[in-house]
Amino acid sequence: QVQLVESGGGLVQPGGSLRLSCAASGMFFSIYGMGWYRQAPGKQRELVAHITSGDSANYEDSVKGRFTISRDNAKNTVYLQMNSLKPEDTAVYYCNAQIQRFGGGGLVAYWGQGTQVTVSS
């Protein structure tokens, strides 16, 4: 069974920084794209950042220049470094991974359980 386990959320003051981590565990062949999404109360889940297996990254406009996504393929882990945090960044953050399981078939999307990020003074 494949699992994504997130860590690193919390409460931070405006202008502060947090680093989220998401590690994939279980039996699988390979991980392709990995990403971070967020969902604020009363809003739809939105893509924050995405990184391909070749380390090509893209970002939602409001986080460009402040957030950095990276991955460590040896550890099956994706990170989100968040700097200059703003109150509007407050949300539950979810990681996502496109995973190729053993035995063939297409890619399967897996989700983490979510971690709360609160930016407030």
mmCIF file of C-alpha atoms in Angstrom:
data_model
loop_
_atom_site.group_PDB
_atom_site.id
_atom_site.type_symbol
_atom_site.label_atom_id
_atom_site.label_comp_id
_atom_site.label_asym_id
_atom_site.label_seq_id
_atom_site.Cartn_x
_atom_site.Cartn_y
_atom_site.Cartn_z
ATOM 1 C CA GLN A 1 0.000 0.000 0.000
ATOM 2 C CA VAL A 2 1.380 3.386 -1.034
ATOM 3 C CA GLN A 3 1.195 6.206 1.465
ATOM 4 C CA LEU A 4 2.179 9.872 1.407
ATOM 5 C CA VAL A 5 3.011 11.318 4.802
ATOM 6 C CA GLU A 6 3.318 15.076 5.217
ATOM 7 C CA SER A 7 5.011 17.099 7.923
ATOM 8 C CA GLY A 8 6.118 20.640 8.646
ATOM 9 C CA GLY A 9 2.938 22.651 8.942
ATOM 10 C CA GLY A 10 2.180 24.990 11.805
ATOM 11 C CA LEU A 11 1.571 28.536 12.918
ATOM 12 C CA VAL A 12 3.886 31.280 11.670
ATOM 13 C CA GLN A 13 3.823 35.063 11.694
ATOM 14 C CA PRO A 14 3.508 37.029 8.457
ATOM 15 C CA GLY A 15 6.875 37.237 6.751
ATOM 16 C CA GLY A 16 8.010 33.978 8.297
ATOM 17 C CA SER A 17 9.022 30.687 6.721
ATOM 18 C CA LEU A 18 7.992 27.049 6.853
ATOM 19 C CA ARG A 19 9.227 23.944 5.093
ATOM 20 C CA LEU A 20 6.791 21.175 4.252
ATOM 21 C CA SER A 21 7.908 17.620 3.553
ATOM 22 C CA CYS A 22 6.048 14.709 2.005
ATOM 23 C CA ALA A 23 7.507 11.210 1.914
ATOM 24 C CA ALA A 24 6.131 8.348 -0.129
ATOM 25 C CA SER A 25 6.328 4.863 1.330
ATOM 26 C CA GLY A 26 5.241 1.385 0.296
ATOM 27 C CA MET A 27 5.840 -0.751 -2.753
ATOM 28 C CA PHE A 28 5.880 1.004 -6.124
ATOM 29 C CA PHE A 29 7.955 1.125 -9.288
ATOM 30 C CA SER A 30 8.520 4.849 -9.737
ATOM 31 C CA ILE A 31 7.273 8.321 -8.881
ATOM 32 C CA TYR A 32 6.627 10.774 -11.671
ATOM 33 C CA GLY A 33 5.218 14.246 -11.033
ATOM 34 C CA MET A 34 4.849 15.489 -7.477
ATOM 35 C CA GLY A 35 3.009 18.541 -6.305
ATOM 36 C CA TRP A 36 1.597 20.600 -3.496
ATOM 37 C CA TYR A 37 -2.009 21.779 -3.368
ATOM 38 C CA ARG A 38 -3.807 23.871 -0.793
ATOM 39 C CA GLN A 39 -7.378 24.397 0.266
ATOM 40 C CA ALA A 40 -8.532 27.370 2.311
ATOM 41 C CA PRO A 41 -11.906 27.373 4.108
ATOM 42 C CA GLY A 42 -14.746 27.868 1.647
ATOM 43 C CA LYS A 43 -12.457 27.640 -1.366
ATOM 44 C CA GLN A 44 -11.589 24.996 -3.904
ATOM 45 C CA ARG A 45 -8.346 23.060 -3.716
ATOM 46 C CA GLU A 46 -5.732 24.720 -5.904
ATOM 47 C CA LEU A 47 -2.346 23.716 -7.251
ATOM 48 C CA VAL A 48 0.482 25.607 -5.557
ATOM 49 C CA ALA A 49 3.548 24.031 -7.131
ATOM 50 C CA HIS A 50 4.464 21.027 -9.241
ATOM 51 C CA ILE A 51 7.745 19.325 -10.069
ATOM 52 C CA THR A 52 8.409 16.696 -12.695
ATOM 53 C CA SER A 53 10.687 13.702 -12.370
ATOM 54 C CA GLY A 54 13.212 15.775 -14.317
ATOM 55 C CA ASP A 55 13.072 18.603 -11.763
ATOM 56 C CA SER A 56 11.116 21.012 -13.936
ATOM 57 C CA ALA A 57 8.976 23.144 -11.629
ATOM 58 C CA ASN A 58 6.036 25.462 -12.048
ATOM 59 C CA TYR A 59 4.171 27.626 -9.559
ATOM 60 C CA GLU A 60 0.846 29.304 -8.995
ATOM 61 C CA ASP A 61 1.269 33.013 -9.680
ATOM 62 C CA SER A 62 0.728 34.235 -6.114
ATOM 63 C CA VAL A 63 3.608 32.130 -4.728
ATOM 64 C CA LYS A 64 6.196 32.728 -7.431
ATOM 65 C CA GLY A 65 9.397 34.092 -5.925
ATOM 66 C CA ARG A 66 8.342 33.063 -2.403
ATOM 67 C CA PHE A 67 7.876 29.272 -2.555
ATOM 68 C CA THR A 68 10.315 26.676 -3.854
ATOM 69 C CA ILE A 69 9.454 23.076 -4.600
ATOM 70 C CA SER A 70 12.158 20.417 -4.685
ATOM 71 C CA ARG A 71 12.452 16.662 -4.489
ATOM 72 C CA ASP A 72 14.875 14.025 -3.302
ATOM 73 C CA ASN A 73 14.305 10.968 -5.456
ATOM 74 C CA ALA A 74 16.514 8.771 -3.277
ATOM 75 C CA LYS A 75 14.208 9.496 -0.341
ATOM 76 C CA ASN A 76 10.967 9.561 -2.383
ATOM 77 C CA THR A 77 10.313 12.941 -0.815
ATOM 78 C CA VAL A 78 9.041 16.277 -2.064
ATOM 79 C CA TYR A 79 9.559 19.547 -0.217
ATOM 80 C CA LEU A 80 7.943 22.961 -0.265
ATOM 81 C CA GLN A 81 10.020 25.802 1.127
ATOM 82 C CA MET A 82 7.689 28.705 1.889
ATOM 83 C CA ASN A 83 9.198 32.121 2.559
ATOM 84 C CA SER A 84 7.658 35.568 3.077
ATOM 85 C CA LEU A 85 4.425 33.946 4.149
ATOM 86 C CA LYS A 86 1.233 35.971 4.039
ATOM 87 C CA PRO A 87 -2.092 35.509 5.847
ATOM 88 C CA GLU A 88 -3.675 34.542 2.520
ATOM 89 C CA ASP A 89 -1.360 31.517 2.409
ATOM 90 C CA THR A 90 -3.324 30.051 5.308
ATOM 91 C CA ALA A 91 -4.771 26.713 4.212
ATOM 92 C CA VAL A 92 -4.487 22.972 4.511
ATOM 93 C CA TYR A 93 -1.646 21.870 2.261
ATOM 94 C CA TYR A 94 -1.787 18.493 0.510
ATOM 95 C CA CYS A 95 0.927 16.709 -1.383
ATOM 96 C CA ASN A 96 0.201 14.684 -4.487
ATOM 97 C CA ALA A 97 2.260 12.131 -6.363
ATOM 98 C CA GLN A 98 1.749 10.369 -9.664
ATOM 99 C CA ILE A 99 2.986 6.825 -9.043
ATOM 100 C CA GLN A 100 3.647 3.862 -11.279
ATOM 101 C CA ARG A 101 2.921 0.703 -9.348
ATOM 102 C CA PHE A 102 4.429 -2.710 -10.013
ATOM 103 C CA GLY A 103 2.498 -4.859 -12.447
ATOM 104 C CA GLY A 104 1.897 -2.223 -15.089
ATOM 105 C CA GLY A 105 -1.152 -0.094 -15.639
ATOM 106 C CA GLY A 106 -1.312 3.667 -15.741
ATOM 107 C CA LEU A 107 -0.161 6.226 -13.237
ATOM 108 C CA VAL A 108 -2.142 6.451 -10.017
ATOM 109 C CA ALA A 109 -2.558 9.703 -8.105
ATOM 110 C CA TYR A 110 -1.975 9.516 -4.376
ATOM 111 C CA TRP A 111 -2.679 12.208 -1.779
ATOM 112 C CA GLY A 112 -1.271 13.010 1.615
ATOM 113 C CA GLN A 113 -3.488 13.559 4.627
ATOM 114 C CA GLY A 114 -2.961 17.318 4.637
ATOM 115 C CA THR A 115 -1.084 19.628 6.978
ATOM 116 C CA GLN A 116 -2.388 22.921 8.330
ATOM 117 C CA VAL A 117 -0.455 26.100 7.638
ATOM 118 C CA THR A 118 -1.646 29.182 9.505
ATOM 119 C CA VAL A 119 -0.098 32.602 8.921
ATOM 120 C CA SER A 120 -1.176 35.024 11.600
ATOM 121 C CA SER A 121 0.221 37.586 13.998
#
